Amino acid sequence: MDKQKLIDALNADLASEFQAIIMYTTYSAQVMGPYRLELSKFMQSEIPDEQGHAQFLADKIITLGGIPTTTPLPVPSAETPKEMLERILEAESKAIAGYSQRSEQAKALGELGLGVQLENMVVDETGHYEEVKKLLADWP
Ligand SMILES: [Fe+2]
Ligand SMILES: [Fe+2]
């Protein structure tokens, strides 16, 4: 992997963060049923983390000489609260795998600071993943 490939990969990560922001925003509006209040609040509480990740990536892409994408990955549709949580779990799982890989790639290119920051993002996304996993446990 060279620097341009790393920039491209970070841009793919940025598109996923924009997707996460839109996903949490729209799902929190759409979610219905007896758990609406809690789920809606929970989803909205994740947005500042994802927004922080997006800002970090955009800044870093500029620093590396790239152009940050403005196009989000499409948000998968979900009808029920359970489907929403499952789509979120998939997205968080993908984010963990992506940032784990990206951290190694950054370090291999001598970008240690970026590598460590990406590890911190693995920590954040793992927290999100584990909360959603618990919400889905024994879902009625
Ligand atoms: Fe994120
Ligand atoms: Fe997340």
CSV table of N, CA, C and O and ligand atoms in Angstrom, one decimal, residues 17 50 53 125, ligand 1:
chain,number,residue,atom,x,y,z
A,17,GLU,N,-18.5,6.7,7.7
A,17,GLU,CA,-18.9,7.6,8.9
A,17,GLU,C,-20.1,8.5,8.5
A,17,GLU,O,-21.0,8.6,9.4
A,50,GLU,N,-19.5,9.6,15.9
A,50,GLU,CA,-19.3,9.3,14.5
A,50,GLU,C,-18.9,10.6,13.8
A,50,GLU,O,-18.1,10.7,12.8
A,53,HIS,N,-15.3,11.2,14.3
A,53,HIS,CA,-14.5,10.3,13.5
A,53,HIS,C,-14.5,10.9,12.1
A,53,HIS,O,-13.4,11.0,11.4
A,125,GLU,N,-15.6,2.2,18.2
A,125,GLU,CA,-16.6,1.4,17.4
A,125,GLU,C,-16.9,0.1,18.2
A,125,GLU,O,-18.0,-0.4,18.1
B,1,FE,FE,-17.3,5.9,13.6
